[in-house]
Each structure stands twice: as structure tokens, then as C-alpha cells.
Amino acid sequence: MLSFFRAMAFPSISRRKSCTFFTYLILIFQACNGFYLPGSYMHTYSPGEEIFAKVNSLTSIETELPFSYYSLPYCKPQGGIKKSAENLGELLMGDQIDNSPYRFRMNVNESLYLCTTPELSENDVKLLKQRTRDLYQVNMILDNLPAMRFTNQNGVKIQWTGYPVGYTPQNTNDDYIINHLKFKVLIHEYEGAGVEIIGTGEEGMGVISEADKKKASGFEIVGFEVVPCSVKYDPEKMTKLHKYDTVPTVGCPQEIGNSQIIREHERVSFTYDVEFVKSDIRWPSRWDAYLKMEGARVHWFSILNSLMVIFFLAGIVFVIFLRTVRRDLTRYEELDKEAQAQMNEELSGWKLVVGDVFREPSHSKLLCVMVGDGVQITGMAVVTIVFAALGFMSPASRGMLLTGMILLYLFLGIAAGYVGVRMWTTIKGTSTEWRSVSWSIACFFPGIVFVILTFLNFILWGSKSTGAIPLSLYFILLALWFCISVPLTLLGGHLGTRAEPIQYPVRTNQIPREIPARKYPSWLLVLGAGTLPFGTLFIELFFILSSIWLGRFYYVFGFLLVVLLLLVIVCAEVSVVLTYMHLCVEDWMWWWKAFYASGSVALYVFLYSINYLVFDLQSLSGPVSATLYLGYSLIMAVAIMLSTGTIGLLTSFYFVHYLFSSVKID
């Protein structure tokens, strides 16, 4: 199927045979339906064919509170407002995609009138002024492409998606509304040589329907640009016109005196003109203009920086294993039994804690629960980023990334239950209370997220934002969690009880050994260890935060996958080194220290998020916006702590198990 879609998207002589073959197969099995790969479908339009643009929620980098497009006095489409089908990810991100009255006719240049509003009320003026001064953007979509505009700042061409609701000139308190749009639609003429198009819906996860009767020749939309203007019209003349009547083309930008001011009792007329321009851009490359990620050298610098940290830590681990541990073990094995017994009395360092190293840690149930959730989050992150790096998470399918992450998290409950319960049976030596552990794993991280999101949702409801999660979606999420995640976690826990517990290589003494006093607290070393994983992550973290909070596209998942792999290696090495250091000073309470040695990176991520809020999001205004930002950052930090802590603890456990399995001490 993938070859067929590629043959459709990249027609060439060399592929016509394979295309004909796959088309023949599909005609034979035309009763069968299947899902298409997101972003891989194509739509061609015949000359004069009508296309209607869609509008998403109004967004702003100043408030981070999305609002419905029709919350402002804009022209409404004939037949009323109709919402597009939205997936789980779109709803959680606050997207609200509606139809719009903006009509385009393929390859027909025209300048059209839309409507004239009634006199602006006091509430309309207040809303328009507030949205203008909060820098809200209108996000318009044509053929699944967001509207793009370009501005020049200090001689540098800057690319934006969407256009502003209005603007406020310098040295004035007056606000002006954007009521005229100059669209440029880039089209590519495509001749399919008789190849039939497999029809798909315009929306996210559509299904393949029967072959379209139309031929594939026509025009593809490969670009969508907009120039916003404010134009003062005579409302008496404009009200005599009907929707889609032709109007004279106007130039942009207009003088202030010819712009439409936002003021009570003003009537605003909305117009637009469309220009179709033929382009050499091919349909598969049309998203390249949106996905240009500046600073590729910075990404490479981040990776090289991470590699330096890894080699440094790898050198320390190499010294520990080959010079210290292996040397001690070799010397020990070469002695006869009498000499071994004498040496046992003279043991020092990590060998002294042989009878306590596998003693049950404090709050062992909580540790097993956090490890189980960490496995679930790590698996979700790895699989999502791998699929995204391979191109399965196209930005053309909005919300797919978040939807995929949620579904993966739900289904990975079986891995979380298995690992958590198996660790519990290993620590306790019995499988009793495994159901309680499984339930705790299923509820721990989702419970934290639920509490934070509910608190933030009350704030969004109070602000009447489209970012608020609808009550119906709450029940859907709870149903998915209760019907998928909980049963799979319990199943994984049951499988964990059936698996053979990991046997400790040494016996644990009945009386715990006293830990010698230290010159400095151990938590100081644990907190310091988190700086090394953070050093591999912080550069990529800047780009991720910018994509989330500044509305930029993030699509360098190849870099992110490499950084993730490096982060896993660094977390493992840091925990192993720190665990060995604690054992050498006869500190056998290593379990929680190993978890937080790598998990403490979450603290630095959260502090960096605060730094980003203060210094990079200076435009973010109001306590509501800051609370939302900090709430979402806290969820991210908790997830990172559970994931990295789990990596560190499991690696340290196997290191300690290997270390003491080589020691023959009774």
C-alpha cells in the first residue's frame, strides 16, 4: 500500500508498472477499506472548482488562551457554522476547526465582497480591542495548509502562520481591524496520465473509499499565503452588494486615514481577493516551507556536546569495571579458602555492604509504582519519536502526535504492570498485594495529570477559552483509561507474578549495618548528578518549548531521536557511577539514590522552563497564562522524572546484581 501511495504522490515512468499493478489489485479488492498514512493523500482540483477555507481557534503567544473564531464579529458562512470532525489530540490542544465563508475557485483570480457587520456594540469593541492588543492570530486553513504570511523586521524576512486580528499603530491608542485579505494560492499543474485517485476525506484519520471516477489531472494546492490589510469602506455602498459580488482591488498597506478603526457604531465590511500562481513546488514538498527548522548547526552542537558527556562517563564506568571491580574480583578468586576467609575479615568499601545491599528499601511499594509508570512513559516516548522520525506523524494531520501518544500510553499499561509487579515480587520475595501494586501503577501518574489538568481546566472554563477540555471529553478519557489501561496493567501485573522473581546473589543480614557518617549529605551528590543528563537535553528542550509556546512547527524528530538515545545512555551511566560511589563509602541505601540520580534532571527541566518563561516568553501576560504554562511544565517534569529515574534505577539494579553475583562471600 505504501508503494501505491508513493506512486500516486511521485508519478514517474519507472513506477507506472507498479502503479498499474497496485491499481489492479485495488480494483479486485475494492470492497476492502484501509487506513492511509497521515499526510500521504493528495487532492487535485479542476479549473473553477469551489474550495472553501476553514478557520481554527484564535491563538496568541501572549496569553496561550485559544478562543473560537466566531467569538468575534466575523462574517458567517451560508448554512451556518459547522465544526469539522476533530480527533482526541486536536480537542486536547484546544483546536476548534470550523467552516468559513471564504470561497476560492480554482485558478480564478477575483476580488470579492463578503459581508458588512451591524454596528459594533460596546462588547464587540471591547473584545476586538482586547484580542488585538493581546496579539491574537487568525489561523486559516486551505486544503489542509495553514495560511502563511511574511514580515520584514530589520531587513530580515520572518515567516508566520496566520494573520493578526488587528493592529495598533505606534504613538496612538486607536486599534484597527483586519478586514481585507489578499490571498496568494500556489498551485501545481498535475497530469496523472489516467491514474485514478484513491479518494480520502480532508480530515485527519479518513479511510480509503472506492476509486474516484475523475482522472487525476488538475491542479494541486502547494502553497497558501496571505497579506492582511485594514481598509475603510463606505457601509452605505457596501450593504447594497451581495455575498461574493466583485469589488475593486485595493492596495496594501493603507494609510491610517483609510484604515478601518475599531469603534462603537462602526460598521465593518469584509472583502478579499485571490491570486492563483503556478509553482514548480511538487505536492509532496509543499510542507517544506513550514518545516524549515533554523539552527541545524545548533542541533549538531547539542549532539556533540552529549557525546562528550557520554564518553566522559563511559571512561569512568570503564575504570570502575576493568580497573577496580575486575581487579578486586580477580585477586579474590586467586586466593585459597583460608586466604579468602582472612580477606573477608579485612574487606573494605563496597564489599562490606554485601549483607545489606539488597535490603528492602523504604517505601518499596511507591518505588515499584514509580518504576512501572516510568516504563510506560519511556516506552510511549520512544515508540512515538521513532514513528515520528520515520514520517508517520505528519503535521498535515493535526493532533495525530498527541493522539498517538495517549493511545500508546494506554496500551503500554501491560508493560508497566509487568515490570512494577515483578520488581515488587523481587523485593518482597512474595507476590502478595500484587493487585494493589497494579492498581497503584494504573492510577499514580494519570492521577497526577488529572488533578493538574482539572485545576487548569477550571481556569480555562472561567476564561471561556476553547482550550478548556469539554466535560464529554473527560468522560471519554476516563472510559479509555478504565477500559484499556487499567485491565492491561492488571494483566501485566498478573504476568509479573507468573514470572520467576530475580534471585539475589547474596543473603541479607537480619540486622542492618550502620552507615558511616559523611562529610557532606548524599542528596547533594544526587542533585548534582542530574546536571549531566540535563546537559544533553537542554538545547533540544529550547526548540521543543518554542514549538509549543511560540506556535512554531517542530519536525526534526531525527535529531530528537538521537538526543533521546543519548539521554538514556547518560542516565544509565550517571546512576551506575553514583551507585558505585555510595557503595564504596558503605552506604547500602542505594535504591532511591539511583532513581533520583538520573531522575533529578526533571528538577533542572522545570527550572529551565521557569527561566524560559521569564526571559524568552516576556510577552506572556497575566497570572492566568503563567499558571497554565507552569501547570503544563509541571506535568512534563513529572513525566521526565519517572522516565529517567526508571532508566537509572533498573540499570543500577543490574549493575549491583552483576557486581555481587561475582563475590563468593558468606
PDB file of N, CA and C in Angstrom, residues 372-458:
ATOM      1  N   GLY A 372       7.115   1.302  37.445  1.00  0.00           N
ATOM      2  CA  GLY A 372       6.129   0.843  36.463  1.00  0.00           C
ATOM      3  C   GLY A 372       5.650   1.968  35.567  1.00  0.00           C
ATOM      4  N   ASP A 373       5.293   3.110  36.167  1.00  0.00           N
ATOM      5  CA  ASP A 373       4.860   4.259  35.360  1.00  0.00           C
ATOM      6  C   ASP A 373       5.998   4.794  34.499  1.00  0.00           C
ATOM      7  N   GLY A 374       7.223   4.730  35.003  1.00  0.00           N
ATOM      8  CA  GLY A 374       8.365   5.179  34.219  1.00  0.00           C
ATOM      9  C   GLY A 374       8.574   4.338  32.978  1.00  0.00           C
ATOM     10  N   VAL A 375       8.384   3.023  33.100  1.00  0.00           N
ATOM     11  CA  VAL A 375       8.486   2.136  31.937  1.00  0.00           C
ATOM     12  C   VAL A 375       7.425   2.497  30.906  1.00  0.00           C
ATOM     13  N   GLN A 376       6.214   2.772  31.376  1.00  0.00           N
ATOM     14  CA  GLN A 376       5.107   3.119  30.483  1.00  0.00           C
ATOM     15  C   GLN A 376       5.398   4.418  29.732  1.00  0.00           C
ATOM     16  N   ILE A 377       5.889   5.433  30.435  1.00  0.00           N
ATOM     17  CA  ILE A 377       6.169   6.729  29.812  1.00  0.00           C
ATOM     18  C   ILE A 377       7.354   6.619  28.855  1.00  0.00           C
ATOM     19  N   THR A 378       8.400   5.889  29.258  1.00  0.00           N
ATOM     20  CA  THR A 378       9.573   5.729  28.397  1.00  0.00           C
ATOM     21  C   THR A 378       9.213   5.001  27.111  1.00  0.00           C
ATOM     22  N   GLY A 379       8.454   3.926  27.230  1.00  0.00           N
ATOM     23  CA  GLY A 379       8.026   3.196  26.035  1.00  0.00           C
ATOM     24  C   GLY A 379       7.200   4.064  25.110  1.00  0.00           C
ATOM     25  N   MET A 380       6.282   4.851  25.691  1.00  0.00           N
ATOM     26  CA  MET A 380       5.456   5.767  24.884  1.00  0.00           C
ATOM     27  C   MET A 380       6.335   6.764  24.136  1.00  0.00           C
ATOM     28  N   ALA A 381       7.318   7.363  24.830  1.00  0.00           N
ATOM     29  CA  ALA A 381       8.172   8.378  24.221  1.00  0.00           C
ATOM     30  C   ALA A 381       9.016   7.783  23.101  1.00  0.00           C
ATOM     31  N   VAL A 382       9.615   6.622  23.348  1.00  0.00           N
ATOM     32  CA  VAL A 382      10.498   6.005  22.349  1.00  0.00           C
ATOM     33  C   VAL A 382       9.721   5.637  21.092  1.00  0.00           C
ATOM     34  N   VAL A 383       8.602   4.944  21.249  1.00  0.00           N
ATOM     35  CA  VAL A 383       7.825   4.498  20.083  1.00  0.00           C
ATOM     36  C   VAL A 383       7.283   5.701  19.307  1.00  0.00           C
ATOM     37  N   THR A 384       6.785   6.717  20.025  1.00  0.00           N
ATOM     38  CA  THR A 384       6.242   7.904  19.348  1.00  0.00           C
ATOM     39  C   THR A 384       7.314   8.607  18.538  1.00  0.00           C
ATOM     40  N   ILE A 385       8.488   8.814  19.138  1.00  0.00           N
ATOM     41  CA  ILE A 385       9.548   9.546  18.441  1.00  0.00           C
ATOM     42  C   ILE A 385      10.090   8.736  17.264  1.00  0.00           C
ATOM     43  N   VAL A 386      10.173   7.411  17.406  1.00  0.00           N
ATOM     44  CA  VAL A 386      10.625   6.571  16.292  1.00  0.00           C
ATOM     45  C   VAL A 386       9.648   6.679  15.124  1.00  0.00           C
ATOM     46  N   PHE A 387       8.356   6.568  15.406  1.00  0.00           N
ATOM     47  CA  PHE A 387       7.359   6.678  14.340  1.00  0.00           C
ATOM     48  C   PHE A 387       7.382   8.067  13.718  1.00  0.00           C
ATOM     49  N   ALA A 388       7.542   9.098  14.544  1.00  0.00           N
ATOM     50  CA  ALA A 388       7.595  10.463  14.024  1.00  0.00           C
ATOM     51  C   ALA A 388       8.841  10.671  13.165  1.00  0.00           C
ATOM     52  N   ALA A 389       9.973  10.105  13.590  1.00  0.00           N
ATOM     53  CA  ALA A 389      11.214  10.235  12.819  1.00  0.00           C
ATOM     54  C   ALA A 389      11.110   9.518  11.477  1.00  0.00           C
ATOM     55  N   LEU A 390      10.316   8.448  11.423  1.00  0.00           N
ATOM     56  CA  LEU A 390      10.116   7.718  10.162  1.00  0.00           C
ATOM     57  C   LEU A 390       9.060   8.365   9.279  1.00  0.00           C
ATOM     58  N   GLY A 391       8.430   9.440   9.764  1.00  0.00           N
ATOM     59  CA  GLY A 391       7.490  10.187   8.935  1.00  0.00           C
ATOM     60  C   GLY A 391       6.040   9.788   9.066  1.00  0.00           C
ATOM     61  N   PHE A 392       5.705   8.993  10.092  1.00  0.00           N
ATOM     62  CA  PHE A 392       4.318   8.553  10.249  1.00  0.00           C
ATOM     63  C   PHE A 392       3.444   9.591  10.948  1.00  0.00           C
ATOM     64  N   MET A 393       4.050  10.595  11.579  1.00  0.00           N
ATOM     65  CA  MET A 393       3.289  11.621  12.300  1.00  0.00           C
ATOM     66  C   MET A 393       3.379  12.932  11.531  1.00  0.00           C
ATOM     67  N   SER A 394       2.679  13.020  10.423  1.00  0.00           N
ATOM     68  CA  SER A 394       2.767  14.207   9.575  1.00  0.00           C
ATOM     69  C   SER A 394       2.051  15.386  10.221  1.00  0.00           C
ATOM     70  N   PRO A 395       2.609  16.615  10.084  1.00  0.00           N
ATOM     71  CA  PRO A 395       1.902  17.794  10.597  1.00  0.00           C
ATOM     72  C   PRO A 395       0.618  18.076   9.833  1.00  0.00           C
ATOM     73  N   ALA A 396       0.453  17.439   8.668  1.00  0.00           N
ATOM     74  CA  ALA A 396      -0.788  17.609   7.910  1.00  0.00           C
ATOM     75  C   ALA A 396      -1.980  17.031   8.668  1.00  0.00           C
ATOM     76  N   SER A 397      -1.719  16.101   9.556  1.00  0.00           N
ATOM     77  CA  SER A 397      -2.784  15.509  10.372  1.00  0.00           C
ATOM     78  C   SER A 397      -2.670  16.067  11.782  1.00  0.00           C
ATOM     79  N   ARG A 398      -3.411  17.132  12.028  1.00  0.00           N
ATOM     80  CA  ARG A 398      -3.314  17.825  13.315  1.00  0.00           C
ATOM     81  C   ARG A 398      -3.778  16.927  14.458  1.00  0.00           C
ATOM     82  N   GLY A 399      -3.044  16.995  15.548  1.00  0.00           N
ATOM     83  CA  GLY A 399      -3.419  16.227  16.729  1.00  0.00           C
ATOM     84  C   GLY A 399      -3.003  14.776  16.699  1.00  0.00           C
ATOM     85  N   MET A 400      -2.427  14.303  15.565  1.00  0.00           N
ATOM     86  CA  MET A 400      -2.063  12.895  15.471  1.00  0.00           C
ATOM     87  C   MET A 400      -0.980  12.533  16.470  1.00  0.00           C
ATOM     88  N   LEU A 401      -0.027  13.436  16.687  1.00  0.00           N
ATOM     89  CA  LEU A 401       1.081  13.148  17.591  1.00  0.00           C
ATOM     90  C   LEU A 401       0.568  12.912  19.009  1.00  0.00           C
ATOM     91  N   LEU A 402      -0.292  13.820  19.485  1.00  0.00           N
ATOM     92  CA  LEU A 402      -0.825  13.690  20.844  1.00  0.00           C
ATOM     93  C   LEU A 402      -1.760  12.494  20.959  1.00  0.00           C
ATOM     94  N   THR A 403      -2.575  12.264  19.942  1.00  0.00           N
ATOM     95  CA  THR A 403      -3.473  11.103  19.947  1.00  0.00           C
ATOM     96  C   THR A 403      -2.675   9.810  20.007  1.00  0.00           C
ATOM     97  N   GLY A 404      -1.618   9.727  19.182  1.00  0.00           N
ATOM     98  CA  GLY A 404      -0.771   8.532  19.189  1.00  0.00           C
ATOM     99  C   GLY A 404      -0.108   8.303  20.532  1.00  0.00           C
ATOM    100  N   MET A 405       0.355   9.392  21.174  1.00  0.00           N
ATOM    101  CA  MET A 405       0.999   9.267  22.478  1.00  0.00           C
ATOM    102  C   MET A 405       0.025   8.730  23.517  1.00  0.00           C
ATOM    103  N   ILE A 406      -1.207   9.233  23.519  1.00  0.00           N
ATOM    104  CA  ILE A 406      -2.193   8.786  24.501  1.00  0.00           C
ATOM    105  C   ILE A 406      -2.529   7.306  24.306  1.00  0.00           C
ATOM    106  N   LEU A 407      -2.744   6.900  23.060  1.00  0.00           N
ATOM    107  CA  LEU A 407      -3.088   5.504  22.793  1.00  0.00           C
ATOM    108  C   LEU A 407      -1.931   4.573  23.150  1.00  0.00           C
ATOM    109  N   LEU A 408      -0.720   4.991  22.817  1.00  0.00           N
ATOM    110  CA  LEU A 408       0.445   4.176  23.185  1.00  0.00           C
ATOM    111  C   LEU A 408       0.557   4.037  24.706  1.00  0.00           C
ATOM    112  N   TYR A 409       0.340   5.144  25.403  1.00  0.00           N
ATOM    113  CA  TYR A 409       0.415   5.100  26.867  1.00  0.00           C
ATOM    114  C   TYR A 409      -0.610   4.109  27.422  1.00  0.00           C
ATOM    115  N   LEU A 410      -1.820   4.139  26.887  1.00  0.00           N
ATOM    116  CA  LEU A 410      -2.869   3.248  27.381  1.00  0.00           C
ATOM    117  C   LEU A 410      -2.492   1.786  27.177  1.00  0.00           C
ATOM    118  N   PHE A 411      -1.990   1.461  25.981  1.00  0.00           N
ATOM    119  CA  PHE A 411      -1.706   0.056  25.663  1.00  0.00           C
ATOM    120  C   PHE A 411      -0.413  -0.442  26.316  1.00  0.00           C
ATOM    121  N   LEU A 412       0.480   0.474  26.679  1.00  0.00           N
ATOM    122  CA  LEU A 412       1.710   0.054  27.352  1.00  0.00           C
ATOM    123  C   LEU A 412       1.497  -0.180  28.845  1.00  0.00           C
ATOM    124  N   GLY A 413       0.255  -0.106  29.308  1.00  0.00           N
ATOM    125  CA  GLY A 413      -0.051  -0.433  30.695  1.00  0.00           C
ATOM    126  C   GLY A 413       0.359  -1.854  31.043  1.00  0.00           C
ATOM    127  N   ILE A 414       0.341  -2.741  30.048  1.00  0.00           N
ATOM    128  CA  ILE A 414       0.719  -4.140  30.306  1.00  0.00           C
ATOM    129  C   ILE A 414       2.197  -4.234  30.684  1.00  0.00           C
ATOM    130  N   ALA A 415       3.048  -3.405  30.035  1.00  0.00           N
ATOM    131  CA  ALA A 415       4.480  -3.399  30.374  1.00  0.00           C
ATOM    132  C   ALA A 415       4.699  -2.789  31.753  1.00  0.00           C
ATOM    133  N   ALA A 416       3.945  -1.731  32.064  1.00  0.00           N
ATOM    134  CA  ALA A 416       4.077  -1.081  33.370  1.00  0.00           C
ATOM    135  C   ALA A 416       3.710  -2.044  34.493  1.00  0.00           C
ATOM    136  N   GLY A 417       2.586  -2.752  34.338  1.00  0.00           N
ATOM    137  CA  GLY A 417       2.163  -3.703  35.367  1.00  0.00           C
ATOM    138  C   GLY A 417       3.157  -4.838  35.541  1.00  0.00           C
ATOM    139  N   TYR A 418       3.695  -5.336  34.426  1.00  0.00           N
ATOM    140  CA  TYR A 418       4.634  -6.461  34.492  1.00  0.00           C
ATOM    141  C   TYR A 418       5.914  -6.071  35.231  1.00  0.00           C
ATOM    142  N   VAL A 419       6.526  -4.952  34.838  1.00  0.00           N
ATOM    143  CA  VAL A 419       7.798  -4.541  35.441  1.00  0.00           C
ATOM    144  C   VAL A 419       7.601  -4.163  36.909  1.00  0.00           C
ATOM    145  N   GLY A 420       6.539  -3.388  37.200  1.00  0.00           N
ATOM    146  CA  GLY A 420       6.306  -2.955  38.574  1.00  0.00           C
ATOM    147  C   GLY A 420       6.064  -4.111  39.518  1.00  0.00           C
ATOM    148  N   VAL A 421       5.215  -5.051  39.105  1.00  0.00           N
ATOM    149  CA  VAL A 421       4.887  -6.190  39.978  1.00  0.00           C
ATOM    150  C   VAL A 421       6.074  -7.142  40.081  1.00  0.00           C
ATOM    151  N   ARG A 422       6.816  -7.330  39.018  1.00  0.00           N
ATOM    152  CA  ARG A 422       7.979  -8.223  39.101  1.00  0.00           C
ATOM    153  C   ARG A 422       9.037  -7.639  40.036  1.00  0.00           C
ATOM    154  N   MET A 423       9.219  -6.322  40.005  1.00  0.00           N
ATOM    155  CA  MET A 423      10.141  -5.702  40.954  1.00  0.00           C
ATOM    156  C   MET A 423       9.620  -5.866  42.386  1.00  0.00           C
ATOM    157  N   TRP A 424       8.297  -5.753  42.544  1.00  0.00           N
ATOM    158  CA  TRP A 424       7.695  -5.925  43.869  1.00  0.00           C
ATOM    159  C   TRP A 424       7.936  -7.333  44.401  1.00  0.00           C
ATOM    160  N   THR A 425       7.714  -8.356  43.560  1.00  0.00           N
ATOM    161  CA  THR A 425       7.930  -9.740  44.000  1.00  0.00           C
ATOM    162  C   THR A 425       9.411 -10.008  44.261  1.00  0.00           C
ATOM    163  N   THR A 426      10.295  -9.322  43.504  1.00  0.00           N
ATOM    164  CA  THR A 426      11.738  -9.487  43.729  1.00  0.00           C
ATOM    165  C   THR A 426      12.144  -8.891  45.074  1.00  0.00           C
ATOM    166  N   ILE A 427      11.636  -7.715  45.384  1.00  0.00           N
ATOM    167  CA  ILE A 427      11.995  -7.047  46.638  1.00  0.00           C
ATOM    168  C   ILE A 427      11.380  -7.764  47.841  1.00  0.00           C
ATOM    169  N   LYS A 428      10.102  -8.130  47.723  1.00  0.00           N
ATOM    170  CA  LYS A 428       9.381  -8.738  48.845  1.00  0.00           C
ATOM    171  C   LYS A 428       9.606 -10.244  48.963  1.00  0.00           C
ATOM    172  N   GLY A 429       9.932 -10.877  47.815  1.00  0.00           N
ATOM    173  CA  GLY A 429      10.075 -12.330  47.832  1.00  0.00           C
ATOM    174  C   GLY A 429       8.754 -13.054  47.770  1.00  0.00           C
ATOM    175  N   THR A 430       7.657 -12.329  47.611  1.00  0.00           N
ATOM    176  CA  THR A 430       6.317 -12.912  47.524  1.00  0.00           C
ATOM    177  C   THR A 430       5.459 -12.040  46.622  1.00  0.00           C
ATOM    178  N   SER A 431       4.421 -12.635  46.047  1.00  0.00           N
ATOM    179  CA  SER A 431       3.554 -11.903  45.120  1.00  0.00           C
ATOM    180  C   SER A 431       2.291 -11.368  45.789  1.00  0.00           C
ATOM    181  N   THR A 432       2.234 -11.410  47.102  1.00  0.00           N
ATOM    182  CA  THR A 432       1.056 -10.872  47.784  1.00  0.00           C
ATOM    183  C   THR A 432       0.942  -9.366  47.514  1.00  0.00           C
ATOM    184  N   GLU A 433      -0.269  -8.875  47.504  1.00  0.00           N
ATOM    185  CA  GLU A 433      -0.583  -7.461  47.273  1.00  0.00           C
ATOM    186  C   GLU A 433      -0.240  -6.990  45.859  1.00  0.00           C
ATOM    187  N   TRP A 434      -0.090  -7.931  44.921  1.00  0.00           N
ATOM    188  CA  TRP A 434       0.250  -7.505  43.563  1.00  0.00           C
ATOM    189  C   TRP A 434      -0.902  -6.719  42.923  1.00  0.00           C
ATOM    190  N   ARG A 435      -2.144  -7.028  43.317  1.00  0.00           N
ATOM    191  CA  ARG A 435      -3.274  -6.273  42.752  1.00  0.00           C
ATOM    192  C   ARG A 435      -3.236  -4.819  43.211  1.00  0.00           C
ATOM    193  N   SER A 436      -2.891  -4.619  44.475  1.00  0.00           N
ATOM    194  CA  SER A 436      -2.786  -3.253  44.992  1.00  0.00           C
ATOM    195  C   SER A 436      -1.680  -2.481  44.267  1.00  0.00           C
ATOM    196  N   VAL A 437      -0.558  -3.160  44.000  1.00  0.00           N
ATOM    197  CA  VAL A 437       0.541  -2.514  43.270  1.00  0.00           C
ATOM    198  C   VAL A 437       0.095  -2.171  41.844  1.00  0.00           C
ATOM    199  N   SER A 438      -0.597  -3.098  41.196  1.00  0.00           N
ATOM    200  CA  SER A 438      -1.061  -2.859  39.815  1.00  0.00           C
ATOM    201  C   SER A 438      -2.036  -1.683  39.758  1.00  0.00           C
ATOM    202  N   TRP A 439      -2.984  -1.655  40.697  1.00  0.00           N
ATOM    203  CA  TRP A 439      -3.929  -0.540  40.733  1.00  0.00           C
ATOM    204  C   TRP A 439      -3.211   0.784  40.973  1.00  0.00           C
ATOM    205  N   SER A 440      -2.229   0.766  41.846  1.00  0.00           N
ATOM    206  CA  SER A 440      -1.478   1.996  42.132  1.00  0.00           C
ATOM    207  C   SER A 440      -0.717   2.466  40.901  1.00  0.00           C
ATOM    208  N   ILE A 441      -0.140   1.516  40.146  1.00  0.00           N
ATOM    209  CA  ILE A 441       0.562   1.874  38.909  1.00  0.00           C
ATOM    210  C   ILE A 441      -0.406   2.508  37.917  1.00  0.00           C
ATOM    211  N   ALA A 442      -1.596   1.920  37.805  1.00  0.00           N
ATOM    212  CA  ALA A 442      -2.585   2.433  36.848  1.00  0.00           C
ATOM    213  C   ALA A 442      -3.091   3.818  37.229  1.00  0.00           C
ATOM    214  N   CYS A 443      -3.038   4.151  38.526  1.00  0.00           N
ATOM    215  CA  CYS A 443      -3.642   5.408  38.996  1.00  0.00           C
ATOM    216  C   CYS A 443      -2.631   6.518  39.291  1.00  0.00           C
ATOM    217  N   PHE A 444      -1.356   6.172  39.502  1.00  0.00           N
ATOM    218  CA  PHE A 444      -0.397   7.149  40.032  1.00  0.00           C
ATOM    219  C   PHE A 444      -0.174   8.326  39.076  1.00  0.00           C
ATOM    220  N   PHE A 445       0.437   8.092  37.932  1.00  0.00           N
ATOM    221  CA  PHE A 445       0.724   9.198  37.002  1.00  0.00           C
ATOM    222  C   PHE A 445      -0.551   9.782  36.387  1.00  0.00           C
ATOM    223  N   PRO A 446      -1.518   8.951  35.916  1.00  0.00           N
ATOM    224  CA  PRO A 446      -2.769   9.545  35.422  1.00  0.00           C
ATOM    225  C   PRO A 446      -3.469  10.389  36.473  1.00  0.00           C
ATOM    226  N   GLY A 447      -3.374   9.979  37.764  1.00  0.00           N
ATOM    227  CA  GLY A 447      -3.998  10.768  38.830  1.00  0.00           C
ATOM    228  C   GLY A 447      -3.360  12.138  38.965  1.00  0.00           C
ATOM    229  N   ILE A 448      -2.010  12.194  38.897  1.00  0.00           N
ATOM    230  CA  ILE A 448      -1.316  13.478  38.971  1.00  0.00           C
ATOM    231  C   ILE A 448      -1.738  14.377  37.808  1.00  0.00           C
ATOM    232  N   VAL A 449      -1.751  13.813  36.602  1.00  0.00           N
ATOM    233  CA  VAL A 449      -2.142  14.584  35.415  1.00  0.00           C
ATOM    234  C   VAL A 449      -3.588  15.051  35.531  1.00  0.00           C
ATOM    235  N   PHE A 450      -4.473  14.171  36.020  1.00  0.00           N
ATOM    236  CA  PHE A 450      -5.887  14.516  36.148  1.00  0.00           C
ATOM    237  C   PHE A 450      -6.081  15.693  37.100  1.00  0.00           C
ATOM    238  N   VAL A 451      -5.389  15.675  38.241  1.00  0.00           N
ATOM    239  CA  VAL A 451      -5.534  16.764  39.224  1.00  0.00           C
ATOM    240  C   VAL A 451      -5.054  18.089  38.633  1.00  0.00           C
ATOM    241  N   ILE A 452      -3.876  18.069  37.983  1.00  0.00           N
ATOM    242  CA  ILE A 452      -3.329  19.312  37.416  1.00  0.00           C
ATOM    243  C   ILE A 452      -4.214  19.830  36.285  1.00  0.00           C
ATOM    244  N   LEU A 453      -4.644  18.933  35.383  1.00  0.00           N
ATOM    245  CA  LEU A 453      -5.479  19.356  34.253  1.00  0.00           C
ATOM    246  C   LEU A 453      -6.831  19.874  34.722  1.00  0.00           C
ATOM    247  N   THR A 454      -7.394  19.257  35.751  1.00  0.00           N
ATOM    248  CA  THR A 454      -8.686  19.737  36.266  1.00  0.00           C
ATOM    249  C   THR A 454      -8.553  21.151  36.822  1.00  0.00           C
ATOM    250  N   PHE A 455      -7.470  21.389  37.570  1.00  0.00           N
ATOM    251  CA  PHE A 455      -7.222  22.735  38.096  1.00  0.00           C
ATOM    252  C   PHE A 455      -7.073  23.745  36.955  1.00  0.00           C
ATOM    253  N   LEU A 456      -6.283  23.384  35.934  1.00  0.00           N
ATOM    254  CA  LEU A 456      -6.087  24.291  34.794  1.00  0.00           C
ATOM    255  C   LEU A 456      -7.376  24.455  33.996  1.00  0.00           C
ATOM    256  N   ASN A 457      -8.169  23.378  33.963  1.00  0.00           N
ATOM    257  CA  ASN A 457      -9.408  23.447  33.192  1.00  0.00           C
ATOM    258  C   ASN A 457     -10.412  24.416  33.811  1.00  0.00           C
ATOM    259  N   PHE A 458     -10.445  24.491  35.130  1.00  0.00           N
ATOM    260  CA  PHE A 458     -11.324  25.475  35.777  1.00  0.00           C
ATOM    261  C   PHE A 458     -10.906  26.896  35.393  1.00  0.00           C
TER     262      PHE A 458
END
